[in-house]
Amino acid sequence: MMPAGCDDPGPAGERFGAGHMVDGGEGENPLEFVWSPVVMSWDLSPNDRTRMSAPVHLDPTRPVAERVEALLALMTDEQKLACLNGIPETVLADGTVLPELSNQFNEVLHGSGHHADATLFPQAIGLGATWDTDLMEAIGDVVSHETRARDTGVYAGFGPVADIRSNPLAGRFEEGFGEDPLHAAAMTTAYAWGLRGRHPDYVRVFPQMKHFLGYNHEYHRHRTSASMGVRALHEYQAVPYRKPVESGAVLGAMTSYNLVNGVPSIISPILDTLRTEWAAGGRFFFLPDGWDGVNLNTSKGAAWDTWEQPDADVPYPAALAAEDGLDLDAKETGVYASALMLHAGVSHFHDGSDLPFVPDAAEAVRRGLFGLTMDDVDRAVRDWLDFLVRTGLLDGDACEYNLIEADPHPQERPESIALALQAAREQLVLLKNEDAALPFPDTARIAVLGPLADLNLRDYYSPLVPDERRITPLQALRERLGEANLLHHSGNDTIAWQARRSGEAAPGAYVTVGEDGRLAARSETLGDTEAFEAFDWAHEQHMFRHKATGKFVMANLLHYEEGPASFANQAGASGDGGPVLLAGEEAMEDANAWFTHQNLHYRREGNAVELFGVNHVPSVPDGPFHPRLADDGSLPLTKGPAEAVLTETVVEDGPAAAAAVAAEADWAVVFVGNHPLVNARECFDRPGLDLAPRQADLVREVAAAKPGRTVVVVVSAYPLAIGAIANDPNVAAILYTSHAGQAAGTAIAEALVGDYAPAGRLTSTWLADTSSLPKPGRNHTAYRVDEVDMLEYDVIAAGLTYRYSAATPVYEFGHGLTYTSFAYGNPDFPAEVDADAPFAIEVDVTNTGERTSDEVVLVFAGHMDNGYGPGLRPQLAGFTRAKDIAPGETRRVAVAVDPRDLFVWDPARGERIVESGTYDFWVGEGPGGFETSIRVNGADLGVLDLAEARNVWEVATLNKGVTYWEISKRNTLARRGGYHSTGSRRAGDHVGLNNVDLDGATAIELRAATTTAPWADLADRVVEVRTGTPNGPVIAEIAVPVTDGVQDFTTVRAELDRAAGLKRLYLVFRCGGVYLDTIRLER
């Protein structure tokens, strides 16, 4: 920001240098801050000359930490307290003026914010499928360059997203790179380096990784708790966050909305772990996820097993006070919430609301709540000052990123356009290609079919790149092959609606569109003005396009003041009176539309149809909107249940019509998939894995009409259950793409005609159905999302992802074909390595086919003789993408492997270890790869000594069915450890403790509690103590009395029978609703 009076920046292209103070004489402002062109020469040698001319805080040659401490020492307490929500322009004690650093951040998921003048790259799940870390860093470079060049004063970005995708129904699935922690960590790290740049001190854009930790569900996300055991936390969930921080690429993180094991992420002790154990120098910038400060202030305090919306929505501060027997005044919850965030080490106290978090934090410090002092404020201010120094705002041209020229249209750079196309190409995954069906022959006449053939859709966090810069597959194929070689049909049904009045047997007038755009049942004839094209997006979600005008049907709810529609921001609707249906916009709604008003819930029941709701969610508080049939034929929308007032007539059967078109062509390509704002997106988890029914019909009917010459392109933000398509012998090939950005259509067309050979690999398991996903417990209210338990994050216990699932997938993690074949040979690897010594596996990769292609080389490793037993399966150990290997060419490829990535969690030590032993390694996929073994010298799992009481969650590593909650809020606040209790949901749930020393043990002692929730049948409140397996010999039975809730623990004990040796010890619950805090063995 240029101070007033500084109109001339100096010579063209020159940037300002460091600020300094001059004596302005007497008067109201005796000191005047003057910006001057750079006068310091950073080429001078030695640098001592610079140090002599600048104080520490303005000296670019000094370490960032020294400069931060120097700045902090010049600030008053009042100035520090003003910096919890950004840095205002501040005059320091020596007269230095700190420039303003606002709290504004840019979305950088796969482009630079919600801007039209930005490059739109593929969704993150697609970028993951590239397996190309160099590409990821280059994309980060472009995104951060465009953010800087736009010169909006934004220096930080919300990204990368390190959230791991363990459940395919996650609403924001497309924002993650995939289901493997090592892969996600590598892609996150590379993108973060691109965003920040490789300068050791300065950042082009300050990367704010999100969402820390355990955020993979949308179901009541700000109230519900992600449940995971200690091994699942350390071996899986934490990895993609930890490694980017340890590398130095990531300097900040957004916390997740939800709770983890009963503790709100925004105040969790794991923030301390990241800051003190993972981050260099203990500096790390934490900010709350959107609105989460408000959520802490209003919710998060109720126990999971008693929560029912909305009566038990308890503010966390109130629940904390209740533990001390206090009834907290509602006006005090803000002070307490701010105190909790400051105590936890949160850096940023703004969340988009009007709540006074900064003054509340100041009040909390003044009172000394929870022992707060100005030292806690200093910690937060250091984070902001570190951010400020790294932006280069104090240093002029000494910061190379300040030399980026202002450019209102940075997306027009040739390198950005080329990179978008490269990314769209590399993310393509060839799932099936029978008899080398693809690429198409040069002279083929192609039928281009399906609802996504002529669409290129954006998701919510996409840049707002306009239609003319987003190429559809149909457009690209027309340009490449010519109009004469193409046929086209959307495959969508064309339908008409007629009025249906109660008590009348015959249907009434047809629904048409009036001059005002409103829908009404007033036409006695059926023509184009009464016809609508129906887009089936699955799970009864549809969009309808009016055939005569090309406009989409939508609910004009923008002006409606009740319910969530009042928060709509980009729908563009208008109108007077109550809400109605109208044909409003020619463009299909996508991108920055929080409420997709074109997405309507459409249910067929016999000949009648229900048309209701918006966004797959009811409009609270009275249920979804339904059309009513007024006497004049108008269709006003009102809330609440209603009788169906419409019947459906199919004007054209879309799949049948598309099949007829396919029959006239040499080949058919069918584009099916999802709309990125429908069914699964922020706030909504996906109800199931199925492809839309009419899209499935379309594929089946076209393939039957063109057997062996039908290609399916799946355009999707998430895995789909496409087993029927994969196994259909009439389907010759399947190509997968994410919603791949501005160049998606071009890349797909190139792959189909053979200009480019797809070589990506899946980063997620594509299941046949949801049967292997965890089912909800008896507490359906808190757990149910369709029929899947979205809050089960223990991938080991629940059997999720390729590493732990027993399900047979349609397509497995790492699957991907190409248009050629590869052979691996002449491997070179060490026979033995130390656990802390990274090494490389080298191999010759030979293209034995006839087309140039990339090859993604994957290395998996498995330790079959491990301390936890056969449940540990091979895991990804390394990967690289070898580019453009020509036919007949042999390329020497090296894959880096770090044995430390093969760690397990050792509860005896409370740390990660790499077990000693012989590890099997698999290099390459398919018949061209090879297998070998390497000896790794590491450690053995320690012996678990329970002579002192240990928290069960911290030591139980072989668990099934259990859930976890907070021991007490006071304990969390005190940072004493042992934060989580372990609770049963059903009879037979159990926890297992590995390597327990039972010699000399005579009794076992537990601290236990029981729920007060009505779902629990507590008649058989017994914990069985077994050895060996969950069905092994019973050596004790412990009766648990009824307590006053899950945080009211009592001590119970029992004598041990035949306890001896080093054994696995299992605690098996006979009923649901029993919680354990600690375990101890008496000797």
PDB file of C-alpha atoms in Angstrom, residues 269-448:
ATOM      1  CA  PRO A 269      -3.475 -30.242  21.444  1.00  0.00           C
ATOM      2  CA  ILE A 270      -2.303 -31.607  18.095  1.00  0.00           C
ATOM      3  CA  LEU A 271      -1.745 -27.978  17.074  1.00  0.00           C
ATOM      4  CA  ASP A 272       1.062 -27.975  19.628  1.00  0.00           C
ATOM      5  CA  THR A 273       2.503 -31.125  18.032  1.00  0.00           C
ATOM      6  CA  LEU A 274       2.623 -29.533  14.610  1.00  0.00           C
ATOM      7  CA  ARG A 275       4.123 -26.290  15.863  1.00  0.00           C
ATOM      8  CA  THR A 276       6.740 -27.719  18.237  1.00  0.00           C
ATOM      9  CA  GLU A 277       7.658 -31.054  16.619  1.00  0.00           C
ATOM     10  CA  TRP A 278       7.087 -30.636  12.884  1.00  0.00           C
ATOM     11  CA  ALA A 279       7.606 -26.942  12.091  1.00  0.00           C
ATOM     12  CA  ALA A 280      11.061 -25.395  11.932  1.00  0.00           C
ATOM     13  CA  GLY A 281      11.762 -22.995  14.782  1.00  0.00           C
ATOM     14  CA  GLY A 282       8.314 -23.436  16.301  1.00  0.00           C
ATOM     15  CA  ARG A 283       6.783 -20.873  13.911  1.00  0.00           C
ATOM     16  CA  PHE A 284       3.513 -21.801  12.263  1.00  0.00           C
ATOM     17  CA  PHE A 285       0.455 -19.819  11.257  1.00  0.00           C
ATOM     18  CA  PHE A 286      -2.905 -21.308  12.269  1.00  0.00           C
ATOM     19  CA  LEU A 287      -6.253 -19.900  11.237  1.00  0.00           C
ATOM     20  CA  PRO A 288      -9.740 -21.292  11.808  1.00  0.00           C
ATOM     21  CA  ASP A 289     -11.735 -22.813   9.007  1.00  0.00           C
ATOM     22  CA  GLY A 290     -14.507 -20.574   7.726  1.00  0.00           C
ATOM     23  CA  TRP A 291     -16.856 -19.503  10.533  1.00  0.00           C
ATOM     24  CA  ASP A 292     -15.316 -21.971  12.955  1.00  0.00           C
ATOM     25  CA  GLY A 293     -14.671 -19.360  15.625  1.00  0.00           C
ATOM     26  CA  VAL A 294     -18.405 -18.769  15.555  1.00  0.00           C
ATOM     27  CA  ASN A 295     -18.988 -22.507  15.765  1.00  0.00           C
ATOM     28  CA  LEU A 296     -16.787 -22.809  18.843  1.00  0.00           C
ATOM     29  CA  ASN A 297     -18.795 -19.976  20.305  1.00  0.00           C
ATOM     30  CA  THR A 298     -22.144 -21.668  19.623  1.00  0.00           C
ATOM     31  CA  SER A 299     -21.619 -25.425  19.371  1.00  0.00           C
ATOM     32  CA  LYS A 300     -19.096 -28.276  19.734  1.00  0.00           C
ATOM     33  CA  GLY A 301     -19.911 -28.775  23.392  1.00  0.00           C
ATOM     34  CA  ALA A 302     -22.407 -31.645  23.273  1.00  0.00           C
ATOM     35  CA  ALA A 303     -21.364 -35.280  23.598  1.00  0.00           C
ATOM     36  CA  TRP A 304     -21.628 -37.136  20.296  1.00  0.00           C
ATOM     37  CA  ASP A 305     -23.932 -39.825  21.587  1.00  0.00           C
ATOM     38  CA  THR A 306     -26.588 -37.459  22.923  1.00  0.00           C
ATOM     39  CA  TRP A 307     -26.500 -34.816  20.201  1.00  0.00           C
ATOM     40  CA  GLU A 308     -29.713 -34.321  18.280  1.00  0.00           C
ATOM     41  CA  GLN A 309     -30.357 -31.235  16.236  1.00  0.00           C
ATOM     42  CA  PRO A 310     -31.115 -28.647  17.377  1.00  0.00           C
ATOM     43  CA  ASP A 311     -31.816 -28.960  21.110  1.00  0.00           C
ATOM     44  CA  ALA A 312     -28.402 -30.154  22.250  1.00  0.00           C
ATOM     45  CA  ASP A 313     -26.370 -27.531  20.384  1.00  0.00           C
ATOM     46  CA  VAL A 314     -24.142 -26.622  23.335  1.00  0.00           C
ATOM     47  CA  PRO A 315     -21.410 -23.963  23.101  1.00  0.00           C
ATOM     48  CA  TYR A 316     -18.048 -25.488  23.932  1.00  0.00           C
ATOM     49  CA  PRO A 317     -17.239 -22.714  26.441  1.00  0.00           C
ATOM     50  CA  ALA A 318     -20.505 -23.403  28.259  1.00  0.00           C
ATOM     51  CA  ALA A 319     -19.727 -27.122  28.427  1.00  0.00           C
ATOM     52  CA  LEU A 320     -16.253 -26.323  29.741  1.00  0.00           C
ATOM     53  CA  ALA A 321     -17.690 -24.090  32.444  1.00  0.00           C
ATOM     54  CA  ALA A 322     -20.233 -26.767  33.337  1.00  0.00           C
ATOM     55  CA  GLU A 323     -17.374 -29.141  34.228  1.00  0.00           C
ATOM     56  CA  ASP A 324     -16.543 -26.639  36.972  1.00  0.00           C
ATOM     57  CA  GLY A 325     -20.166 -26.392  38.041  1.00  0.00           C
ATOM     58  CA  LEU A 326     -20.594 -22.945  36.455  1.00  0.00           C
ATOM     59  CA  ASP A 327     -23.448 -21.630  34.364  1.00  0.00           C
ATOM     60  CA  LEU A 328     -21.716 -19.425  31.810  1.00  0.00           C
ATOM     61  CA  ASP A 329     -23.559 -16.302  30.759  1.00  0.00           C
ATOM     62  CA  ALA A 330     -24.226 -16.313  27.013  1.00  0.00           C
ATOM     63  CA  LYS A 331     -22.442 -12.963  26.729  1.00  0.00           C
ATOM     64  CA  GLU A 332     -19.284 -14.588  28.074  1.00  0.00           C
ATOM     65  CA  THR A 333     -19.016 -17.392  25.532  1.00  0.00           C
ATOM     66  CA  GLY A 334     -17.208 -15.117  23.073  1.00  0.00           C
ATOM     67  CA  VAL A 335     -14.549 -14.204  25.630  1.00  0.00           C
ATOM     68  CA  TYR A 336     -14.090 -17.851  26.529  1.00  0.00           C
ATOM     69  CA  ALA A 337     -13.983 -18.950  22.871  1.00  0.00           C
ATOM     70  CA  SER A 338     -11.343 -16.343  22.060  1.00  0.00           C
ATOM     71  CA  ALA A 339      -9.375 -17.360  25.130  1.00  0.00           C
ATOM     72  CA  LEU A 340      -9.478 -21.005  24.057  1.00  0.00           C
ATOM     73  CA  MET A 341      -8.229 -20.172  20.567  1.00  0.00           C
ATOM     74  CA  LEU A 342      -5.431 -17.964  21.900  1.00  0.00           C
ATOM     75  CA  HIS A 343      -4.469 -20.648  24.412  1.00  0.00           C
ATOM     76  CA  ALA A 344      -4.336 -23.249  21.624  1.00  0.00           C
ATOM     77  CA  GLY A 345      -2.009 -21.172  19.468  1.00  0.00           C
ATOM     78  CA  VAL A 346      -4.411 -19.929  16.805  1.00  0.00           C
ATOM     79  CA  SER A 347      -2.826 -17.030  14.903  1.00  0.00           C
ATOM     80  CA  HIS A 348      -5.762 -15.543  13.025  1.00  0.00           C
ATOM     81  CA  PHE A 349      -8.934 -14.445  14.827  1.00  0.00           C
ATOM     82  CA  HIS A 350     -11.108 -13.439  11.880  1.00  0.00           C
ATOM     83  CA  ASP A 351     -13.636 -15.858  10.416  1.00  0.00           C
ATOM     84  CA  GLY A 352     -15.987 -13.717   8.373  1.00  0.00           C
ATOM     85  CA  SER A 353     -18.422 -12.957  11.173  1.00  0.00           C
ATOM     86  CA  ASP A 354     -19.180  -9.814  13.120  1.00  0.00           C
ATOM     87  CA  LEU A 355     -18.307 -11.368  16.476  1.00  0.00           C
ATOM     88  CA  PRO A 356     -15.705  -9.307  18.368  1.00  0.00           C
ATOM     89  CA  PHE A 357     -12.998 -11.965  18.627  1.00  0.00           C
ATOM     90  CA  VAL A 358     -10.121  -9.494  18.901  1.00  0.00           C
ATOM     91  CA  PRO A 359     -11.565  -7.421  21.763  1.00  0.00           C
ATOM     92  CA  ASP A 360     -12.769 -10.628  23.392  1.00  0.00           C
ATOM     93  CA  ALA A 361      -9.216 -12.007  23.223  1.00  0.00           C
ATOM     94  CA  ALA A 362      -7.893  -8.803  24.775  1.00  0.00           C
ATOM     95  CA  GLU A 363     -10.436  -9.121  27.563  1.00  0.00           C
ATOM     96  CA  ALA A 364      -9.433 -12.751  28.134  1.00  0.00           C
ATOM     97  CA  VAL A 365      -5.780 -11.723  28.506  1.00  0.00           C
ATOM     98  CA  ARG A 366      -6.714  -8.884  30.841  1.00  0.00           C
ATOM     99  CA  ARG A 367      -8.525 -11.372  33.091  1.00  0.00           C
ATOM    100  CA  GLY A 368      -5.831 -14.036  32.749  1.00  0.00           C
ATOM    101  CA  LEU A 369      -8.383 -16.634  31.665  1.00  0.00           C
ATOM    102  CA  PHE A 370      -6.824 -20.116  31.543  1.00  0.00           C
ATOM    103  CA  GLY A 371      -3.540 -18.531  32.587  1.00  0.00           C
ATOM    104  CA  LEU A 372      -3.297 -16.361  29.482  1.00  0.00           C
ATOM    105  CA  THR A 373      -0.663 -13.635  29.420  1.00  0.00           C
ATOM    106  CA  MET A 374       0.832 -11.357  26.804  1.00  0.00           C
ATOM    107  CA  ASP A 375       3.229 -14.195  26.015  1.00  0.00           C
ATOM    108  CA  ASP A 376       0.315 -15.964  24.335  1.00  0.00           C
ATOM    109  CA  VAL A 377      -0.447 -12.824  22.345  1.00  0.00           C
ATOM    110  CA  ASP A 378       3.222 -12.565  21.402  1.00  0.00           C
ATOM    111  CA  ARG A 379       3.067 -16.048  19.922  1.00  0.00           C
ATOM    112  CA  ALA A 380       0.204 -15.073  17.615  1.00  0.00           C
ATOM    113  CA  VAL A 381       1.789 -11.747  16.686  1.00  0.00           C
ATOM    114  CA  ARG A 382       5.071 -13.468  15.866  1.00  0.00           C
ATOM    115  CA  ASP A 383       3.142 -15.553  13.337  1.00  0.00           C
ATOM    116  CA  TRP A 384       1.764 -12.417  11.689  1.00  0.00           C
ATOM    117  CA  LEU A 385       5.168 -10.696  11.714  1.00  0.00           C
ATOM    118  CA  ASP A 386       6.788 -13.782  10.229  1.00  0.00           C
ATOM    119  CA  PHE A 387       4.148 -13.665   7.497  1.00  0.00           C
ATOM    120  CA  LEU A 388       4.817  -9.938   6.975  1.00  0.00           C
ATOM    121  CA  VAL A 389       8.575 -10.322   6.651  1.00  0.00           C
ATOM    122  CA  ARG A 390       8.208 -13.237   4.227  1.00  0.00           C
ATOM    123  CA  THR A 391       5.936 -11.255   1.900  1.00  0.00           C
ATOM    124  CA  GLY A 392       8.819  -8.855   1.262  1.00  0.00           C
ATOM    125  CA  LEU A 393       6.662  -5.819   2.023  1.00  0.00           C
ATOM    126  CA  LEU A 394       9.481  -4.403   4.146  1.00  0.00           C
ATOM    127  CA  ASP A 395      12.247  -5.026   1.634  1.00  0.00           C
ATOM    128  CA  GLY A 396      11.426  -3.657  -1.807  1.00  0.00           C
ATOM    129  CA  ASP A 397      13.464  -5.181  -4.631  1.00  0.00           C
ATOM    130  CA  ALA A 398      15.466  -7.279  -2.203  1.00  0.00           C
ATOM    131  CA  CYS A 399      12.487  -9.620  -2.441  1.00  0.00           C
ATOM    132  CA  GLU A 400      12.535 -11.111  -5.927  1.00  0.00           C
ATOM    133  CA  TYR A 401       8.775 -11.653  -5.858  1.00  0.00           C
ATOM    134  CA  ASN A 402       8.204  -7.905  -5.602  1.00  0.00           C
ATOM    135  CA  LEU A 403       9.634  -7.675  -9.123  1.00  0.00           C
ATOM    136  CA  ILE A 404       6.653  -9.467 -10.635  1.00  0.00           C
ATOM    137  CA  GLU A 405       5.091  -6.896 -12.943  1.00  0.00           C
ATOM    138  CA  ALA A 406       1.501  -5.887 -12.340  1.00  0.00           C
ATOM    139  CA  ASP A 407      -0.714  -7.555 -14.934  1.00  0.00           C
ATOM    140  CA  PRO A 408      -4.531  -7.521 -14.904  1.00  0.00           C
ATOM    141  CA  HIS A 409      -4.586 -10.481 -17.341  1.00  0.00           C
ATOM    142  CA  PRO A 410      -1.826 -12.825 -16.139  1.00  0.00           C
ATOM    143  CA  GLN A 411      -3.638 -15.886 -17.501  1.00  0.00           C
ATOM    144  CA  GLU A 412      -2.703 -14.861 -21.057  1.00  0.00           C
ATOM    145  CA  ARG A 413       0.939 -15.841 -20.631  1.00  0.00           C
ATOM    146  CA  PRO A 414       1.769 -18.621 -23.129  1.00  0.00           C
ATOM    147  CA  GLU A 415       3.429 -20.710 -20.428  1.00  0.00           C
ATOM    148  CA  SER A 416       0.250 -20.679 -18.330  1.00  0.00           C
ATOM    149  CA  ILE A 417      -1.918 -21.762 -21.262  1.00  0.00           C
ATOM    150  CA  ALA A 418       0.524 -24.543 -22.152  1.00  0.00           C
ATOM    151  CA  LEU A 419       0.705 -25.761 -18.560  1.00  0.00           C
ATOM    152  CA  ALA A 420      -3.087 -25.995 -18.276  1.00  0.00           C
ATOM    153  CA  LEU A 421      -3.116 -28.252 -21.329  1.00  0.00           C
ATOM    154  CA  GLN A 422      -0.229 -30.358 -20.025  1.00  0.00           C
ATOM    155  CA  ALA A 423      -2.040 -30.866 -16.710  1.00  0.00           C
ATOM    156  CA  ALA A 424      -5.302 -31.790 -18.446  1.00  0.00           C
ATOM    157  CA  ARG A 425      -3.426 -34.350 -20.545  1.00  0.00           C
ATOM    158  CA  GLU A 426      -1.418 -35.908 -17.726  1.00  0.00           C
ATOM    159  CA  GLN A 427      -4.444 -36.444 -15.470  1.00  0.00           C
ATOM    160  CA  LEU A 428      -6.234 -38.657 -18.009  1.00  0.00           C
ATOM    161  CA  VAL A 429      -6.495 -42.301 -16.894  1.00  0.00           C
ATOM    162  CA  LEU A 430      -7.191 -45.058 -19.393  1.00  0.00           C
ATOM    163  CA  LEU A 431      -9.214 -47.612 -17.434  1.00  0.00           C
ATOM    164  CA  LYS A 432     -10.036 -50.088 -20.204  1.00  0.00           C
ATOM    165  CA  ASN A 433      -8.893 -50.542 -23.791  1.00  0.00           C
ATOM    166  CA  GLU A 434      -9.926 -53.865 -25.280  1.00  0.00           C
ATOM    167  CA  ASP A 435      -8.197 -54.833 -28.513  1.00  0.00           C
ATOM    168  CA  ALA A 436      -6.526 -51.391 -28.699  1.00  0.00           C
ATOM    169  CA  ALA A 437      -9.872 -49.755 -29.439  1.00  0.00           C
ATOM    170  CA  LEU A 438      -8.347 -46.392 -28.693  1.00  0.00           C
ATOM    171  CA  PRO A 439      -7.142 -44.267 -30.283  1.00  0.00           C
ATOM    172  CA  PHE A 440      -9.820 -43.916 -32.948  1.00  0.00           C
ATOM    173  CA  PRO A 441      -8.834 -44.647 -36.541  1.00  0.00           C
ATOM    174  CA  ASP A 442      -7.994 -41.519 -38.534  1.00  0.00           C
ATOM    175  CA  THR A 443     -10.926 -41.927 -40.938  1.00  0.00           C
ATOM    176  CA  ALA A 444     -13.583 -42.850 -38.379  1.00  0.00           C
ATOM    177  CA  ARG A 445     -16.956 -41.112 -38.229  1.00  0.00           C
ATOM    178  CA  ILE A 446     -17.642 -40.500 -34.537  1.00  0.00           C
ATOM    179  CA  ALA A 447     -20.933 -40.171 -32.656  1.00  0.00           C
ATOM    180  CA  VAL A 448     -20.248 -37.827 -29.731  1.00  0.00           C
TER     181      VAL A 448
END
